[in-house]
CSV table of C-alpha atoms in Angstrom, one decimal:
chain,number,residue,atom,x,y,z
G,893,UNK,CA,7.8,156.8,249.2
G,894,UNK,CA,10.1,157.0,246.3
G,895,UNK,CA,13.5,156.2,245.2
G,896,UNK,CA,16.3,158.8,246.0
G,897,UNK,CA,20.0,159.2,246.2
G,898,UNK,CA,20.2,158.8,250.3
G,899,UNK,CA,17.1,155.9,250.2
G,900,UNK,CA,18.4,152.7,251.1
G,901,UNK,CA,15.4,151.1,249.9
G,902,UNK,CA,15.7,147.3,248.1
G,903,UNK,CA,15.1,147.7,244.1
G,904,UNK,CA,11.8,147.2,242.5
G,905,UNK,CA,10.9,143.8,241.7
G,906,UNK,CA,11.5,143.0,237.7
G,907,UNK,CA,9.5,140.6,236.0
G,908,UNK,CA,9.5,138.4,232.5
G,909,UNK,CA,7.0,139.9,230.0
G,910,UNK,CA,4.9,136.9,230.3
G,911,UNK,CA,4.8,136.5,234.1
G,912,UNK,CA,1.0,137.1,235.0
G,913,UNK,CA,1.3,139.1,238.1
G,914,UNK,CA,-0.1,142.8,238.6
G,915,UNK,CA,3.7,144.0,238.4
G,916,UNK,CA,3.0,143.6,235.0
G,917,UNK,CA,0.4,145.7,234.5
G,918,UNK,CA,0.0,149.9,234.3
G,919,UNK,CA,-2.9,149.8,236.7
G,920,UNK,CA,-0.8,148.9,239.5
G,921,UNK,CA,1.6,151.6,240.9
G,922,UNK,CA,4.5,151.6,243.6
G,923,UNK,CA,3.8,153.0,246.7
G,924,UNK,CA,5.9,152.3,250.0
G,925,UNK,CA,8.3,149.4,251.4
G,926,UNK,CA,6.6,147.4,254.2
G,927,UNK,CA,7.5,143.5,255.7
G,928,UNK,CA,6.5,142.2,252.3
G,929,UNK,CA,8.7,144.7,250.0
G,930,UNK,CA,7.6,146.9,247.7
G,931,UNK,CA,3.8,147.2,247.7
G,932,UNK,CA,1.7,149.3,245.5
G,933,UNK,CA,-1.8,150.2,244.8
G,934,UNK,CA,-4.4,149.6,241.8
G,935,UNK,CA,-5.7,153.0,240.4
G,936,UNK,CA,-8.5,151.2,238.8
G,937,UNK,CA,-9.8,149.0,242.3
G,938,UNK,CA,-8.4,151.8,245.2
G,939,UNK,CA,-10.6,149.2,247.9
G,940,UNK,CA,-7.7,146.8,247.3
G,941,UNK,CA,-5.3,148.9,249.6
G,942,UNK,CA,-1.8,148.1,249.3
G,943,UNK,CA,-0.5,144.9,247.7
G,944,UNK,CA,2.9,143.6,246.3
G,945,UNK,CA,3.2,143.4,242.6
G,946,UNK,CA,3.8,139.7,242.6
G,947,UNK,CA,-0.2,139.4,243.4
G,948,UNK,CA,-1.9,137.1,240.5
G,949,UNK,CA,-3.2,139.1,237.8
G,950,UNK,CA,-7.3,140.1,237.7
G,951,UNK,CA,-9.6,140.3,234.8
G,952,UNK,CA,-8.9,144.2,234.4
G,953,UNK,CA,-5.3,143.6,233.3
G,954,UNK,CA,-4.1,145.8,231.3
G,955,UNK,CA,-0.1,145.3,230.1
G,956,UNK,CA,2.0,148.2,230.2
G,957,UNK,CA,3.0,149.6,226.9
G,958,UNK,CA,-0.3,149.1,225.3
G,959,UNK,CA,-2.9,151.6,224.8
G,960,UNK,CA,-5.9,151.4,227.4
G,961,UNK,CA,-8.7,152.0,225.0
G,962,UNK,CA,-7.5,149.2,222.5
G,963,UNK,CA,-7.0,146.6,224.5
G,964,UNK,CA,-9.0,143.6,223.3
G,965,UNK,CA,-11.2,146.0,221.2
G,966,UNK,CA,-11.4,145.6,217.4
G,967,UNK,CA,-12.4,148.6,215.5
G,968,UNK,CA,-14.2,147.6,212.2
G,969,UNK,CA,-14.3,150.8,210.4
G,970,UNK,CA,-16.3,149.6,207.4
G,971,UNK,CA,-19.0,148.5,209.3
G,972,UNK,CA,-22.2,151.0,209.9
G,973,UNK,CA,-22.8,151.9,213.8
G,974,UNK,CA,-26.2,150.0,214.2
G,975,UNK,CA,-28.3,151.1,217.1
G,976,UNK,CA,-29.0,149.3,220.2
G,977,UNK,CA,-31.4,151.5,221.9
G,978,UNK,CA,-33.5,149.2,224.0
G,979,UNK,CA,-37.0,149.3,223.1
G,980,UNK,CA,-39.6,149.4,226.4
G,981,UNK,CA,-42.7,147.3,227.2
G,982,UNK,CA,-44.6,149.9,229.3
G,983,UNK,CA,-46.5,148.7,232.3
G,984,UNK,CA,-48.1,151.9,233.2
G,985,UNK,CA,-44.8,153.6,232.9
G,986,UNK,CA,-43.7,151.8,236.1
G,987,UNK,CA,-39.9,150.8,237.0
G,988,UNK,CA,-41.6,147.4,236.7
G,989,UNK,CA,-41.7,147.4,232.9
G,990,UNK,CA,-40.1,144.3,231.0
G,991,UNK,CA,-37.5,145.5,228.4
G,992,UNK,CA,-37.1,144.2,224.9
G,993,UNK,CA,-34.2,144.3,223.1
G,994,UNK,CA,-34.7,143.9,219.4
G,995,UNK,CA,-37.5,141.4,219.9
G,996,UNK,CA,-35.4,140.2,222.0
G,997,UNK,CA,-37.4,139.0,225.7
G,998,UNK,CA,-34.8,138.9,228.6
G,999,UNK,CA,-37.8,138.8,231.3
G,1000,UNK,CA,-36.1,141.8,233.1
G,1001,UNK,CA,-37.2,145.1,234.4
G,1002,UNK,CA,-36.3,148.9,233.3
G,1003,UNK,CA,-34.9,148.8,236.9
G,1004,UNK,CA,-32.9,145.9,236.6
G,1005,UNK,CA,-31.5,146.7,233.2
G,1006,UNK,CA,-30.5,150.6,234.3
G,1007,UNK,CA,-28.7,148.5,237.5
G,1008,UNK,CA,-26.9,146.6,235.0
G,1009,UNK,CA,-25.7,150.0,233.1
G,1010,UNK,CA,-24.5,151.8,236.3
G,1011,UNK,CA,-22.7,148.5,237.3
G,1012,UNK,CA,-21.1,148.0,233.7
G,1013,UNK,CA,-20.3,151.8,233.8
G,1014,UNK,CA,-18.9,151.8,237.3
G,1015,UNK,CA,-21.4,153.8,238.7
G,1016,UNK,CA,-23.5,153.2,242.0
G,1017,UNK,CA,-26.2,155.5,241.9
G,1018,UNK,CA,-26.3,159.4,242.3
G,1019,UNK,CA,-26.5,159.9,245.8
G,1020,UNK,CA,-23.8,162.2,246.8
G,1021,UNK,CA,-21.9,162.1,249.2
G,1022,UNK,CA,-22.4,164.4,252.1
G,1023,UNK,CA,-19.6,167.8,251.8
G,1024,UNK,CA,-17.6,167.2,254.8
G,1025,UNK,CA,-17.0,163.7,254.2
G,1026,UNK,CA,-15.5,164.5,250.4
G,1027,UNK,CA,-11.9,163.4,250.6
G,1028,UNK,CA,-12.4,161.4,254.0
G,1029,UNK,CA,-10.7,158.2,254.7
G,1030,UNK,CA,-11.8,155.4,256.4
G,1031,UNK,CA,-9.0,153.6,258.7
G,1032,UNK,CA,-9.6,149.8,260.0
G,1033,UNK,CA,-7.8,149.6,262.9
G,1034,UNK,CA,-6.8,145.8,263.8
G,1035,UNK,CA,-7.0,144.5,267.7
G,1036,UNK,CA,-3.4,143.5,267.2
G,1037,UNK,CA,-0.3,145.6,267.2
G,1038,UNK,CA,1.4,143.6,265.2
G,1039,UNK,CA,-0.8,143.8,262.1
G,1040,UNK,CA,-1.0,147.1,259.8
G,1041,UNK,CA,-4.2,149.0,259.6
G,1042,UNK,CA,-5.8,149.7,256.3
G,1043,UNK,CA,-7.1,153.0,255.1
G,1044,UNK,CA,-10.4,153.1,252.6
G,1045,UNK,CA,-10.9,155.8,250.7
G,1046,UNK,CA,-14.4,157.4,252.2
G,1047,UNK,CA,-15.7,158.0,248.5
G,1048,UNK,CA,-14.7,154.2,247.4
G,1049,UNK,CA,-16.3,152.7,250.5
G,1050,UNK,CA,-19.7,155.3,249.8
G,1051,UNK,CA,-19.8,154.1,246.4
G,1052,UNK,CA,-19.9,150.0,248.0
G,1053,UNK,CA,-23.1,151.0,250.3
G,1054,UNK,CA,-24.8,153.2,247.6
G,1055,UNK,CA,-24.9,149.9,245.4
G,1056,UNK,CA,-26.0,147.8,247.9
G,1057,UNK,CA,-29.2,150.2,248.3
G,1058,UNK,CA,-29.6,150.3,244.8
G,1059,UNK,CA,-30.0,146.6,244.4
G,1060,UNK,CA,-32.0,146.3,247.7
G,1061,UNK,CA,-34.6,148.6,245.8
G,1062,UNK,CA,-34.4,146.2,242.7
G,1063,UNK,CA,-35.2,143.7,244.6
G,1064,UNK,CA,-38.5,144.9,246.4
G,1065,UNK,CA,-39.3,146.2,242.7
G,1066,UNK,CA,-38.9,142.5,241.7
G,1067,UNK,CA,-40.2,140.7,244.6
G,1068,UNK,CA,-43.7,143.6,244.7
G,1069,UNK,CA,-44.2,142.5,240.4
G,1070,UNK,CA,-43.3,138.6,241.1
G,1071,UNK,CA,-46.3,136.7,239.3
G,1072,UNK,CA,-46.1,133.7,241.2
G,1073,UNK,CA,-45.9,135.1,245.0
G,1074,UNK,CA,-48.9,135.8,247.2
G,1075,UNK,CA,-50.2,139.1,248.8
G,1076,UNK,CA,-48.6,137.4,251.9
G,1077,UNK,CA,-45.6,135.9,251.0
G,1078,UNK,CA,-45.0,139.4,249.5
G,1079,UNK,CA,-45.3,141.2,253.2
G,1080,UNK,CA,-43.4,139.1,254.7
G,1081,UNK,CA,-40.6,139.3,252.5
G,1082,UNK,CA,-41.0,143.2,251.9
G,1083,UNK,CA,-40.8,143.2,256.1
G,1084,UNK,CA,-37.1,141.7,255.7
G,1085,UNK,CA,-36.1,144.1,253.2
G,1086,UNK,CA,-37.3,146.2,255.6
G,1087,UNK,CA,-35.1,145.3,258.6
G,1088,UNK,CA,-32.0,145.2,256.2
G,1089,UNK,CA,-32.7,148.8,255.5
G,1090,UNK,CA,-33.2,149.7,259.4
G,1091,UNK,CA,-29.7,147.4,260.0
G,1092,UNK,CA,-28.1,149.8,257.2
G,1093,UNK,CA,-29.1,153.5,258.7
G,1094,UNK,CA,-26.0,154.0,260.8
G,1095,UNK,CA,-24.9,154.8,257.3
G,1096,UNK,CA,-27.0,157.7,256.7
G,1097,UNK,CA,-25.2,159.8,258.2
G,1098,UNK,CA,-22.4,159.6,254.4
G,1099,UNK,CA,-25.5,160.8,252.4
G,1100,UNK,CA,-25.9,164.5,251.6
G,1101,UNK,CA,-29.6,164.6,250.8
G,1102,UNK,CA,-31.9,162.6,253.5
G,1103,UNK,CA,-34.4,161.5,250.7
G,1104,UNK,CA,-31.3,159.1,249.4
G,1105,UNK,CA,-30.9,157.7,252.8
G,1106,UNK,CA,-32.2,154.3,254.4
G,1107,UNK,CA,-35.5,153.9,255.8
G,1108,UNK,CA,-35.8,151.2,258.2
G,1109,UNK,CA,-39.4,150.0,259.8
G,1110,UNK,CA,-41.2,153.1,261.5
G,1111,UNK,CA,-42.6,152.7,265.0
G,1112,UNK,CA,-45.7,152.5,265.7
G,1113,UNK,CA,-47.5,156.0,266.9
């Protein structure tokens, strides 16, 4: 919805330079007039739905009129690119391996650390999404008629269950290389991982290729 000569809609909120509130920032875009005024969305965080611009800043605030890509980054010029490569401990080339970087011993896993990178990167894996739900939506419809329903994106909401998988698999990679654990302890932990993955298959049904789907416990033949 968008201003226009035969809109009555109310003017946009103005705010002080200083004020930290998302109005403030060039993430946050107008959208529509509802009971609350003008409300807008995020086009970095699309899973926040609609929200007035007087909401309290996050840590992705960027102000408007400054450059995305130099906010808070310094650029040394006279200063050598020095490589951070990581370099790998090998433990018969397994996802289990501990990672050093620069001598340094963070007592974590090629698995964890690549986690880390898709998280940092705002990636959650590379399943893809199945064709015919690109471009979906997901509406959560309330019990009450009085309260406004809320429509996910289908590719933001895919994104949330792929990187709950993917850290569901760094754990059993962590909890099957755990020094201290027994043979035991370890099945009966790897069982509940198991029944969180058989709670989480109604889901499968988003995932284009079944070998990035959920396997819950088999039954017995």
């Amino acid at each position: 919805m968008t201003d226009g000569p035969d809109s009555a809609l109310p003017p946009r909120p103005v705010f002080q330079p200083g004020e930290k509130v998302c109005g403030n920032c060039k993430l946050w875009a107008a959208h529509s007039v509802d009971h609350r005024g003008w409300v807008g969305v995020c086009r970095l965080q699309a899973e926040r739905g609609l929200f007035p611009p007087s909401a309290p800043l996050c840590n992705k605030f960027t102000p408007r009129g400054v450059a995305t890509a130099t906010v808070g980054v310094p650029v040394r010029r006279e200063r050598a690119v020095r490589t951070v490569a990581p370099v790998v401990r090998r433990r018969e080339h397994s996802p289990d391996e501990l990672v050093d970087l620069e001598g340094l011993e963070l007592n974590m896993t090629r698995a964890e650390l690549m986690e880390l990178i898709r998280e940092a990167v705002g990636e959650g894996g590379d399943a893809p999404l199945a064709q015919k739900w690109e471009g979906g939506t997901l509406r959560l419809v309330p019990g009450k008629a009085d309260v406004q329903s809320r429509d996910i994106p289908l590719d933001t909401f895919f994104h949330k269950i792929v990187m709950v998988r993917d850290r569901l698999r760094v754990m059993e990679q962590k909890l099957n290389a755990h020094p201290k654990l027994s043979d035991a302890e370890k099945v009966e932990m790897q069982a509940q991982i198991t029944r969180i993955y058989g709670s989480l298959t109604s889901f499968n049904l988003l995932f284009r290729d079944k070998d990035d789907q959920f396997i819950g416990a088999k039954s017995d033949d």
